[in-house]
């Protein structure tokens, strides 16, 4: 649609190391064939190959883009991260000459905990052109709200993996529902944790309160339909979901010390930030706050919208200073 050529290559050997080797050689051949001068590597497999092979097999500049840092490393150490991921990240960090990250939290985490040299890392915030975002379909929004009618309609949309911590909130929802709160919870996306989460819901007879809808293309409609976005993830760089929630003026609950949340979320002003060792308790507290104060929640959502929009416009100003001769049109 935008005139950008796309290529993909998938290998499916049962031995992952064979897939890595195949991807490395595919990258080498691809760059030679298409006369690529610079590789911007965003996936770990290609980062692994891109960090290792250019020096020996091809003369290409490789820039590694890092899109996450696990907050659990700060409290639980590296044991909280998959062994293969730890090994791959260590090799990439050691061999990469340039690493670009989208937030200060990722940079600080890499320097302090992964011992990456600061001179290797540059911060480049994500750039959003909200004019390219689809608008919510009000008819679809109304259908969703009617189907999941409740005093408080909660949405979580993220991969169902351990680091996204869906399981942290299941006992919270169970407790709130047992107390008689009129709540419906929608979980979007998929992942290896889904089966266990579904079993928890079934075992506790919550099927009419908590729903698993898998992947949805019209996520903006679900965000617009919800009353509250709950995001317990502890592995982020700069969450697009929360900015999209702000775009449609929804209050959010997120975790302090994750991604760039601390840089633009002000607790109880334009969102809710959980901190400390008892985050499940804090999530429950803020869900109750939103439940009991819907008017205040609307104010919080409007404030987040103002923050996201003005932060985006500020980025536009900075880009215009860097590129004064270019007419940068970024609409919100």
PDB file of N, CA and C in Angstrom, residues 100-197:
ATOM      1  N   UNK A 100      20.417   0.654  18.680  1.00  0.00           N
ATOM      2  CA  UNK A 100      19.441   1.729  18.821  1.00  0.00           C
ATOM      3  C   UNK A 100      18.288   1.229  19.685  1.00  0.00           C
ATOM      4  N   UNK A 101      17.908   2.027  20.687  1.00  0.00           N
ATOM      5  CA  UNK A 101      16.794   1.666  21.577  1.00  0.00           C
ATOM      6  C   UNK A 101      15.781   2.815  21.580  1.00  0.00           C
ATOM      7  N   UNK A 102      14.502   2.520  21.897  1.00  0.00           N
ATOM      8  CA  UNK A 102      13.482   3.560  21.826  1.00  0.00           C
ATOM      9  C   UNK A 102      13.231   4.311  23.128  1.00  0.00           C
ATOM     10  N   UNK A 103      13.872   3.898  24.232  1.00  0.00           N
ATOM     11  CA  UNK A 103      13.571   4.573  25.495  1.00  0.00           C
ATOM     12  C   UNK A 103      14.766   4.524  26.447  1.00  0.00           C
ATOM     13  N   UNK A 104      14.740   5.456  27.397  1.00  0.00           N
ATOM     14  CA  UNK A 104      15.805   5.557  28.383  1.00  0.00           C
ATOM     15  C   UNK A 104      15.871   4.320  29.272  1.00  0.00           C
ATOM     16  N   UNK A 105      14.727   3.741  29.583  1.00  0.00           N
ATOM     17  CA  UNK A 105      14.676   2.555  30.445  1.00  0.00           C
ATOM     18  C   UNK A 105      15.445   1.391  29.834  1.00  0.00           C
ATOM     19  N   UNK A 106      15.295   1.193  28.526  1.00  0.00           N
ATOM     20  CA  UNK A 106      16.017   0.114  27.849  1.00  0.00           C
ATOM     21  C   UNK A 106      17.512   0.401  27.861  1.00  0.00           C
ATOM     22  N   UNK A 107      17.885   1.640  27.565  1.00  0.00           N
ATOM     23  CA  UNK A 107      19.306   2.001  27.573  1.00  0.00           C
ATOM     24  C   UNK A 107      19.929   1.772  28.951  1.00  0.00           C
ATOM     25  N   UNK A 108      19.276   2.268  29.991  1.00  0.00           N
ATOM     26  CA  UNK A 108      19.812   2.129  31.339  1.00  0.00           C
ATOM     27  C   UNK A 108      19.907   0.665  31.758  1.00  0.00           C
ATOM     28  N   UNK A 109      18.893  -0.121  31.398  1.00  0.00           N
ATOM     29  CA  UNK A 109      18.914  -1.542  31.738  1.00  0.00           C
ATOM     30  C   UNK A 109      20.063  -2.272  31.067  1.00  0.00           C
ATOM     31  N   UNK A 110      20.293  -1.953  29.793  1.00  0.00           N
ATOM     32  CA  UNK A 110      21.384  -2.608  29.068  1.00  0.00           C
ATOM     33  C   UNK A 110      22.733  -2.224  29.647  1.00  0.00           C
ATOM     34  N   UNK A 111      22.888  -0.973  30.022  1.00  0.00           N
ATOM     35  CA  UNK A 111      24.170  -0.513  30.564  1.00  0.00           C
ATOM     36  C   UNK A 111      24.414  -1.088  31.951  1.00  0.00           C
ATOM     37  N   UNK A 112      23.409  -0.986  32.822  1.00  0.00           N
ATOM     38  CA  UNK A 112      23.601  -1.375  34.221  1.00  0.00           C
ATOM     39  C   UNK A 112      23.616  -2.878  34.426  1.00  0.00           C
ATOM     40  N   UNK A 113      22.722  -3.590  33.742  1.00  0.00           N
ATOM     41  CA  UNK A 113      22.564  -5.018  34.027  1.00  0.00           C
ATOM     42  C   UNK A 113      23.223  -5.915  32.980  1.00  0.00           C
ATOM     43  N   UNK A 114      23.182  -5.503  31.717  1.00  0.00           N
ATOM     44  CA  UNK A 114      23.789  -6.329  30.674  1.00  0.00           C
ATOM     45  C   UNK A 114      25.217  -5.896  30.366  1.00  0.00           C
ATOM     46  N   UNK A 115      25.660  -4.803  31.008  1.00  0.00           N
ATOM     47  CA  UNK A 115      27.038  -4.316  30.914  1.00  0.00           C
ATOM     48  C   UNK A 115      27.439  -3.971  29.465  1.00  0.00           C
ATOM     49  N   UNK A 116      26.518  -3.399  28.734  1.00  0.00           N
ATOM     50  CA  UNK A 116      26.818  -2.935  27.383  1.00  0.00           C
ATOM     51  C   UNK A 116      27.458  -1.552  27.477  1.00  0.00           C
ATOM     52  N   UNK A 117      28.464  -1.305  26.667  1.00  0.00           N
ATOM     53  CA  UNK A 117      29.137  -0.009  26.694  1.00  0.00           C
ATOM     54  C   UNK A 117      28.183   1.091  26.221  1.00  0.00           C
ATOM     55  N   UNK A 118      28.124   2.167  26.992  1.00  0.00           N
ATOM     56  CA  UNK A 118      27.179   3.247  26.704  1.00  0.00           C
ATOM     57  C   UNK A 118      27.393   3.854  25.323  1.00  0.00           C
ATOM     58  N   UNK A 119      28.629   3.894  24.868  1.00  0.00           N
ATOM     59  CA  UNK A 119      28.920   4.518  23.583  1.00  0.00           C
ATOM     60  C   UNK A 119      28.325   3.740  22.413  1.00  0.00           C
ATOM     61  N   UNK A 120      27.950   2.481  22.651  1.00  0.00           N
ATOM     62  CA  UNK A 120      27.336   1.677  21.594  1.00  0.00           C
ATOM     63  C   UNK A 120      25.865   2.020  21.383  1.00  0.00           C
ATOM     64  N   UNK A 121      25.230   2.623  22.406  1.00  0.00           N
ATOM     65  CA  UNK A 121      23.775   2.741  22.419  1.00  0.00           C
ATOM     66  C   UNK A 121      23.323   4.160  22.093  1.00  0.00           C
ATOM     67  N   UNK A 122      22.325   4.259  21.242  1.00  0.00           N
ATOM     68  CA  UNK A 122      21.675   5.532  20.929  1.00  0.00           C
ATOM     69  C   UNK A 122      20.178   5.385  21.161  1.00  0.00           C
ATOM     70  N   UNK A 123      19.537   6.471  21.612  1.00  0.00           N
ATOM     71  CA  UNK A 123      18.093   6.451  21.817  1.00  0.00           C
ATOM     72  C   UNK A 123      17.400   7.132  20.643  1.00  0.00           C
ATOM     73  N   UNK A 124      16.466   6.424  20.033  1.00  0.00           N
ATOM     74  CA  UNK A 124      15.634   6.990  18.972  1.00  0.00           C
ATOM     75  C   UNK A 124      14.184   6.652  19.305  1.00  0.00           C
ATOM     76  N   UNK A 125      13.423   7.607  19.862  1.00  0.00           N
ATOM     77  CA  UNK A 125      12.027   7.314  20.238  1.00  0.00           C
ATOM     78  C   UNK A 125      11.201   6.890  19.030  1.00  0.00           C
ATOM     79  N   UNK A 126      10.225   6.027  19.284  1.00  0.00           N
ATOM     80  CA  UNK A 126       9.314   5.651  18.210  1.00  0.00           C
ATOM     81  C   UNK A 126       8.596   6.891  17.691  1.00  0.00           C
ATOM     82  N   UNK A 127       8.368   6.910  16.386  1.00  0.00           N
ATOM     83  CA  UNK A 127       7.679   8.023  15.744  1.00  0.00           C
ATOM     84  C   UNK A 127       6.312   7.542  15.289  1.00  0.00           C
ATOM     85  N   UNK A 128       5.280   8.267  15.665  1.00  0.00           N
ATOM     86  CA  UNK A 128       3.911   7.882  15.327  1.00  0.00           C
ATOM     87  C   UNK A 128       3.276   8.919  14.409  1.00  0.00           C
ATOM     88  N   UNK A 129       2.693   8.445  13.329  1.00  0.00           N
ATOM     89  CA  UNK A 129       1.880   9.299  12.477  1.00  0.00           C
ATOM     90  C   UNK A 129       0.442   8.816  12.634  1.00  0.00           C
ATOM     91  N   UNK A 130      -0.280   9.428  13.562  1.00  0.00           N
ATOM     92  CA  UNK A 130      -1.618   8.953  13.876  1.00  0.00           C
ATOM     93  C   UNK A 130      -2.614   9.171  12.745  1.00  0.00           C
ATOM     94  N   UNK A 131      -2.229   9.957  11.751  1.00  0.00           N
ATOM     95  CA  UNK A 131      -3.123  10.123  10.605  1.00  0.00           C
ATOM     96  C   UNK A 131      -3.245   8.822   9.816  1.00  0.00           C
ATOM     97  N   UNK A 132      -2.271   7.914  10.016  1.00  0.00           N
ATOM     98  CA  UNK A 132      -2.311   6.628   9.331  1.00  0.00           C
ATOM     99  C   UNK A 132      -3.141   5.592  10.092  1.00  0.00           C
ATOM    100  N   UNK A 133      -3.569   5.935  11.305  1.00  0.00           N
ATOM    101  CA  UNK A 133      -4.364   5.015  12.106  1.00  0.00           C
ATOM    102  C   UNK A 133      -5.823   5.067  11.666  1.00  0.00           C
ATOM    103  N   UNK A 134      -6.447   3.914  11.621  1.00  0.00           N
ATOM    104  CA  UNK A 134      -7.865   3.873  11.324  1.00  0.00           C
ATOM    105  C   UNK A 134      -8.677   4.434  12.483  1.00  0.00           C
ATOM    106  N   UNK A 135      -9.792   5.052  12.187  1.00  0.00           N
ATOM    107  CA  UNK A 135     -10.674   5.566  13.222  1.00  0.00           C
ATOM    108  C   UNK A 135     -11.584   4.435  13.709  1.00  0.00           C
ATOM    109  N   UNK A 136     -11.981   4.483  14.977  1.00  0.00           N
ATOM    110  CA  UNK A 136     -12.918   3.459  15.458  1.00  0.00           C
ATOM    111  C   UNK A 136     -14.214   3.483  14.660  1.00  0.00           C
ATOM    112  N   UNK A 137     -14.722   2.307  14.362  1.00  0.00           N
ATOM    113  CA  UNK A 137     -16.018   2.157  13.709  1.00  0.00           C
ATOM    114  C   UNK A 137     -17.080   2.160  14.811  1.00  0.00           C
ATOM    115  N   UNK A 138     -17.843   3.244  14.904  1.00  0.00           N
ATOM    116  CA  UNK A 138     -18.751   3.401  16.033  1.00  0.00           C
ATOM    117  C   UNK A 138     -19.797   2.304  16.092  1.00  0.00           C
ATOM    118  N   UNK A 139     -20.242   1.823  14.949  1.00  0.00           N
ATOM    119  CA  UNK A 139     -21.198   0.712  14.963  1.00  0.00           C
ATOM    120  C   UNK A 139     -20.576  -0.541  15.575  1.00  0.00           C
ATOM    121  N   UNK A 140     -19.330  -0.807  15.203  1.00  0.00           N
ATOM    122  CA  UNK A 140     -18.633  -1.966  15.759  1.00  0.00           C
ATOM    123  C   UNK A 140     -18.376  -1.770  17.250  1.00  0.00           C
ATOM    124  N   UNK A 141     -18.022  -0.550  17.642  1.00  0.00           N
ATOM    125  CA  UNK A 141     -17.807  -0.240  19.056  1.00  0.00           C
ATOM    126  C   UNK A 141     -19.083  -0.503  19.857  1.00  0.00           C
ATOM    127  N   UNK A 142     -20.202  -0.067  19.326  1.00  0.00           N
ATOM    128  CA  UNK A 142     -21.484  -0.269  20.009  1.00  0.00           C
ATOM    129  C   UNK A 142     -21.811  -1.761  20.147  1.00  0.00           C
ATOM    130  N   UNK A 143     -21.509  -2.526  19.104  1.00  0.00           N
ATOM    131  CA  UNK A 143     -21.755  -3.975  19.145  1.00  0.00           C
ATOM    132  C   UNK A 143     -20.922  -4.634  20.237  1.00  0.00           C
ATOM    133  N   UNK A 144     -19.657  -4.246  20.319  1.00  0.00           N
ATOM    134  CA  UNK A 144     -18.768  -4.827  21.323  1.00  0.00           C
ATOM    135  C   UNK A 144     -19.254  -4.498  22.729  1.00  0.00           C
ATOM    136  N   UNK A 145     -19.620  -3.248  22.942  1.00  0.00           N
ATOM    137  CA  UNK A 145     -20.093  -2.827  24.264  1.00  0.00           C
ATOM    138  C   UNK A 145     -21.396  -3.532  24.639  1.00  0.00           C
ATOM    139  N   UNK A 146     -22.260  -3.743  23.655  1.00  0.00           N
ATOM    140  CA  UNK A 146     -23.519  -4.436  23.926  1.00  0.00           C
ATOM    141  C   UNK A 146     -23.279  -5.907  24.250  1.00  0.00           C
ATOM    142  N   UNK A 147     -22.322  -6.513  23.564  1.00  0.00           N
ATOM    143  CA  UNK A 147     -22.036  -7.929  23.755  1.00  0.00           C
ATOM    144  C   UNK A 147     -21.379  -8.195  25.106  1.00  0.00           C
ATOM    145  N   UNK A 148     -20.558  -7.240  25.572  1.00  0.00           N
ATOM    146  CA  UNK A 148     -19.853  -7.415  26.842  1.00  0.00           C
ATOM    147  C   UNK A 148     -20.273  -6.325  27.828  1.00  0.00           C
ATOM    148  N   UNK A 149     -21.560  -6.140  27.933  1.00  0.00           N
ATOM    149  CA  UNK A 149     -22.112  -5.083  28.772  1.00  0.00           C
ATOM    150  C   UNK A 149     -21.775  -5.312  30.249  1.00  0.00           C
ATOM    151  N   UNK A 150     -21.273  -4.256  30.890  1.00  0.00           N
ATOM    152  CA  UNK A 150     -20.937  -4.311  32.313  1.00  0.00           C
ATOM    153  C   UNK A 150     -20.693  -2.883  32.794  1.00  0.00           C
ATOM    154  N   UNK A 151     -20.698  -2.710  34.106  1.00  0.00           N
ATOM    155  CA  UNK A 151     -20.393  -1.382  34.638  1.00  0.00           C
ATOM    156  C   UNK A 151     -18.953  -0.995  34.297  1.00  0.00           C
ATOM    157  N   UNK A 152     -18.051  -1.995  34.328  1.00  0.00           N
ATOM    158  CA  UNK A 152     -16.652  -1.749  33.981  1.00  0.00           C
ATOM    159  C   UNK A 152     -16.189  -2.804  32.991  1.00  0.00           C
ATOM    160  N   UNK A 153     -15.833  -2.362  31.811  1.00  0.00           N
ATOM    161  CA  UNK A 153     -15.381  -3.231  30.725  1.00  0.00           C
ATOM    162  C   UNK A 153     -13.870  -3.058  30.594  1.00  0.00           C
ATOM    163  N   UNK A 154     -13.120  -4.109  30.955  1.00  0.00           N
ATOM    164  CA  UNK A 154     -11.655  -4.070  30.991  1.00  0.00           C
ATOM    165  C   UNK A 154     -11.088  -4.793  29.777  1.00  0.00           C
ATOM    166  N   UNK A 155     -10.028  -4.237  29.209  1.00  0.00           N
ATOM    167  CA  UNK A 155      -9.368  -4.857  28.060  1.00  0.00           C
ATOM    168  C   UNK A 155      -7.881  -5.014  28.328  1.00  0.00           C
ATOM    169  N   UNK A 156      -7.352  -6.191  27.993  1.00  0.00           N
ATOM    170  CA  UNK A 156      -5.910  -6.428  27.962  1.00  0.00           C
ATOM    171  C   UNK A 156      -5.573  -6.999  26.590  1.00  0.00           C
ATOM    172  N   UNK A 157      -4.583  -6.430  25.938  1.00  0.00           N
ATOM    173  CA  UNK A 157      -4.204  -6.891  24.598  1.00  0.00           C
ATOM    174  C   UNK A 157      -2.693  -7.017  24.519  1.00  0.00           C
ATOM    175  N   UNK A 158      -2.200  -8.237  24.671  1.00  0.00           N
ATOM    176  CA  UNK A 158      -0.762  -8.496  24.560  1.00  0.00           C
ATOM    177  C   UNK A 158      -0.546  -9.993  24.453  1.00  0.00           C
ATOM    178  N   UNK A 159       0.624 -10.366  23.965  1.00  0.00           N
ATOM    179  CA  UNK A 159       0.946 -11.788  23.823  1.00  0.00           C
ATOM    180  C   UNK A 159       0.811 -12.507  25.164  1.00  0.00           C
ATOM    181  N   UNK A 160       0.285 -13.705  25.117  1.00  0.00           N
ATOM    182  CA  UNK A 160       0.095 -14.464  26.343  1.00  0.00           C
ATOM    183  C   UNK A 160       1.341 -15.283  26.644  1.00  0.00           C
ATOM    184  N   UNK A 161       2.346 -14.559  27.134  1.00  0.00           N
ATOM    185  CA  UNK A 161       3.607 -15.165  27.540  1.00  0.00           C
ATOM    186  C   UNK A 161       3.883 -14.736  28.984  1.00  0.00           C
ATOM    187  N   UNK A 162       4.824 -15.397  29.601  1.00  0.00           N
ATOM    188  CA  UNK A 162       5.084 -15.184  31.031  1.00  0.00           C
ATOM    189  C   UNK A 162       5.362 -13.725  31.357  1.00  0.00           C
ATOM    190  N   UNK A 163       6.199 -13.072  30.554  1.00  0.00           N
ATOM    191  CA  UNK A 163       6.622 -11.708  30.861  1.00  0.00           C
ATOM    192  C   UNK A 163       5.487 -10.680  30.749  1.00  0.00           C
ATOM    193  N   UNK A 164       4.407 -11.039  30.055  1.00  0.00           N
ATOM    194  CA  UNK A 164       3.264 -10.127  29.958  1.00  0.00           C
ATOM    195  C   UNK A 164       2.357 -10.229  31.180  1.00  0.00           C
ATOM    196  N   UNK A 165       2.525 -11.276  31.969  1.00  0.00           N
ATOM    197  CA  UNK A 165       1.943 -11.433  33.312  1.00  0.00           C
ATOM    198  C   UNK A 165       0.409 -11.388  33.369  1.00  0.00           C
ATOM    199  N   UNK A 166      -0.243 -12.020  32.431  1.00  0.00           N
ATOM    200  CA  UNK A 166      -1.698 -12.140  32.534  1.00  0.00           C
ATOM    201  C   UNK A 166      -2.093 -12.877  33.818  1.00  0.00           C
ATOM    202  N   UNK A 167      -1.277 -13.863  34.180  1.00  0.00           N
ATOM    203  CA  UNK A 167      -1.600 -14.694  35.350  1.00  0.00           C
ATOM    204  C   UNK A 167      -1.616 -13.887  36.646  1.00  0.00           C
ATOM    205  N   UNK A 168      -0.887 -12.771  36.694  1.00  0.00           N
ATOM    206  CA  UNK A 168      -0.876 -11.923  37.890  1.00  0.00           C
ATOM    207  C   UNK A 168      -2.271 -11.403  38.204  1.00  0.00           C
ATOM    208  N   UNK A 169      -3.058 -11.143  37.156  1.00  0.00           N
ATOM    209  CA  UNK A 169      -4.345 -10.491  37.345  1.00  0.00           C
ATOM    210  C   UNK A 169      -5.520 -11.447  37.489  1.00  0.00           C
ATOM    211  N   UNK A 170      -5.342 -12.710  37.143  1.00  0.00           N
ATOM    212  CA  UNK A 170      -6.456 -13.645  37.236  1.00  0.00           C
ATOM    213  C   UNK A 170      -7.033 -13.740  38.652  1.00  0.00           C
ATOM    214  N   UNK A 171      -6.206 -13.909  39.696  1.00  0.00           N
ATOM    215  CA  UNK A 171      -6.754 -13.919  41.060  1.00  0.00           C
ATOM    216  C   UNK A 171      -7.396 -12.579  41.439  1.00  0.00           C
ATOM    217  N   UNK A 172      -6.876 -11.489  40.877  1.00  0.00           N
ATOM    218  CA  UNK A 172      -7.457 -10.166  41.129  1.00  0.00           C
ATOM    219  C   UNK A 172      -8.883 -10.103  40.591  1.00  0.00           C
ATOM    220  N   UNK A 173      -9.053 -10.524  39.344  1.00  0.00           N
ATOM    221  CA  UNK A 173     -10.388 -10.520  38.744  1.00  0.00           C
ATOM    222  C   UNK A 173     -11.326 -11.443  39.528  1.00  0.00           C
ATOM    223  N   UNK A 174     -10.821 -12.604  39.894  1.00  0.00           N
ATOM    224  CA  UNK A 174     -11.628 -13.564  40.650  1.00  0.00           C
ATOM    225  C   UNK A 174     -12.118 -12.935  41.953  1.00  0.00           C
ATOM    226  N   UNK A 175     -11.230 -12.256  42.654  1.00  0.00           N
ATOM    227  CA  UNK A 175     -11.585 -11.627  43.928  1.00  0.00           C
ATOM    228  C   UNK A 175     -12.631 -10.539  43.740  1.00  0.00           C
ATOM    229  N   UNK A 176     -12.437  -9.703  42.732  1.00  0.00           N
ATOM    230  CA  UNK A 176     -13.369  -8.602  42.479  1.00  0.00           C
ATOM    231  C   UNK A 176     -14.748  -9.136  42.089  1.00  0.00           C
ATOM    232  N   UNK A 177     -14.755 -10.174  41.265  1.00  0.00           N
ATOM    233  CA  UNK A 177     -16.029 -10.748  40.823  1.00  0.00           C
ATOM    234  C   UNK A 177     -16.746 -11.461  41.966  1.00  0.00           C
ATOM    235  N   UNK A 178     -15.986 -12.098  42.841  1.00  0.00           N
ATOM    236  CA  UNK A 178     -16.599 -12.762  44.002  1.00  0.00           C
ATOM    237  C   UNK A 178     -17.244 -11.746  44.943  1.00  0.00           C
ATOM    238  N   UNK A 179     -16.713 -10.535  44.937  1.00  0.00           N
ATOM    239  CA  UNK A 179     -17.301  -9.486  45.769  1.00  0.00           C
ATOM    240  C   UNK A 179     -18.535  -8.859  45.122  1.00  0.00           C
ATOM    241  N   UNK A 180     -18.823  -9.269  43.891  1.00  0.00           N
ATOM    242  CA  UNK A 180     -20.040  -8.797  43.243  1.00  0.00           C
ATOM    243  C   UNK A 180     -19.870  -7.611  42.317  1.00  0.00           C
ATOM    244  N   UNK A 181     -18.629  -7.217  42.011  1.00  0.00           N
ATOM    245  CA  UNK A 181     -18.433  -6.109  41.083  1.00  0.00           C
ATOM    246  C   UNK A 181     -18.868  -6.524  39.682  1.00  0.00           C
ATOM    247  N   UNK A 182     -19.539  -5.619  39.005  1.00  0.00           N
ATOM    248  CA  UNK A 182     -20.046  -5.883  37.653  1.00  0.00           C
ATOM    249  C   UNK A 182     -18.945  -5.583  36.644  1.00  0.00           C
ATOM    250  N   UNK A 183     -18.144  -6.599  36.350  1.00  0.00           N
ATOM    251  CA  UNK A 183     -16.954  -6.442  35.497  1.00  0.00           C
ATOM    252  C   UNK A 183     -16.972  -7.484  34.386  1.00  0.00           C
ATOM    253  N   UNK A 184     -16.544  -7.073  33.201  1.00  0.00           N
ATOM    254  CA  UNK A 184     -16.259  -7.997  32.107  1.00  0.00           C
ATOM    255  C   UNK A 184     -14.823  -7.737  31.656  1.00  0.00           C
ATOM    256  N   UNK A 185     -14.099  -8.810  31.375  1.00  0.00           N
ATOM    257  CA  UNK A 185     -12.689  -8.700  30.975  1.00  0.00           C
ATOM    258  C   UNK A 185     -12.505  -9.365  29.626  1.00  0.00           C
ATOM    259  N   UNK A 186     -11.892  -8.639  28.697  1.00  0.00           N
ATOM    260  CA  UNK A 186     -11.578  -9.188  27.377  1.00  0.00           C
ATOM    261  C   UNK A 186     -10.070  -9.315  27.234  1.00  0.00           C
ATOM    262  N   UNK A 187      -9.612 -10.486  26.801  1.00  0.00           N
ATOM    263  CA  UNK A 187      -8.191 -10.729  26.575  1.00  0.00           C
ATOM    264  C   UNK A 187      -7.970 -10.978  25.088  1.00  0.00           C
ATOM    265  N   UNK A 188      -7.198 -10.099  24.460  1.00  0.00           N
ATOM    266  CA  UNK A 188      -6.880 -10.240  23.050  1.00  0.00           C
ATOM    267  C   UNK A 188      -5.470 -10.786  22.875  1.00  0.00           C
ATOM    268  N   UNK A 189      -5.206 -11.365  21.714  1.00  0.00           N
ATOM    269  CA  UNK A 189      -3.926 -11.948  21.331  1.00  0.00           C
ATOM    270  C   UNK A 189      -3.864 -13.410  21.768  1.00  0.00           C
ATOM    271  N   UNK A 190      -2.681 -13.997  21.649  1.00  0.00           N
ATOM    272  CA  UNK A 190      -2.535 -15.439  21.865  1.00  0.00           C
ATOM    273  C   UNK A 190      -1.146 -15.714  22.420  1.00  0.00           C
ATOM    274  N   UNK A 191      -0.851 -16.974  22.735  1.00  0.00           N
ATOM    275  CA  UNK A 191       0.475 -17.324  23.228  1.00  0.00           C
ATOM    276  C   UNK A 191       0.450 -18.594  24.049  1.00  0.00           C
ATOM    277  N   UNK A 192       1.635 -19.013  24.485  1.00  0.00           N
ATOM    278  CA  UNK A 192       1.777 -20.304  25.151  1.00  0.00           C
ATOM    279  C   UNK A 192       1.117 -20.338  26.531  1.00  0.00           C
ATOM    280  N   UNK A 193       0.822 -19.193  27.121  1.00  0.00           N
ATOM    281  CA  UNK A 193       0.189 -19.153  28.432  1.00  0.00           C
ATOM    282  C   UNK A 193      -1.336 -19.243  28.342  1.00  0.00           C
ATOM    283  N   UNK A 194      -1.882 -19.180  27.135  1.00  0.00           N
ATOM    284  CA  UNK A 194      -3.335 -19.100  26.987  1.00  0.00           C
ATOM    285  C   UNK A 194      -4.049 -20.305  27.597  1.00  0.00           C
ATOM    286  N   UNK A 195      -3.542 -21.487  27.350  1.00  0.00           N
ATOM    287  CA  UNK A 195      -4.211 -22.696  27.849  1.00  0.00           C
ATOM    288  C   UNK A 195      -4.339 -22.670  29.365  1.00  0.00           C
ATOM    289  N   UNK A 196      -3.277 -22.304  30.060  1.00  0.00           N
ATOM    290  CA  UNK A 196      -3.316 -22.256  31.526  1.00  0.00           C
ATOM    291  C   UNK A 196      -4.289 -21.185  32.012  1.00  0.00           C
ATOM    292  N   UNK A 197      -4.319 -20.063  31.319  1.00  0.00           N
ATOM    293  CA  UNK A 197      -5.240 -18.983  31.688  1.00  0.00           C
ATOM    294  C   UNK A 197      -6.691 -19.415  31.490  1.00  0.00           C
TER     295      UNK A 197
END
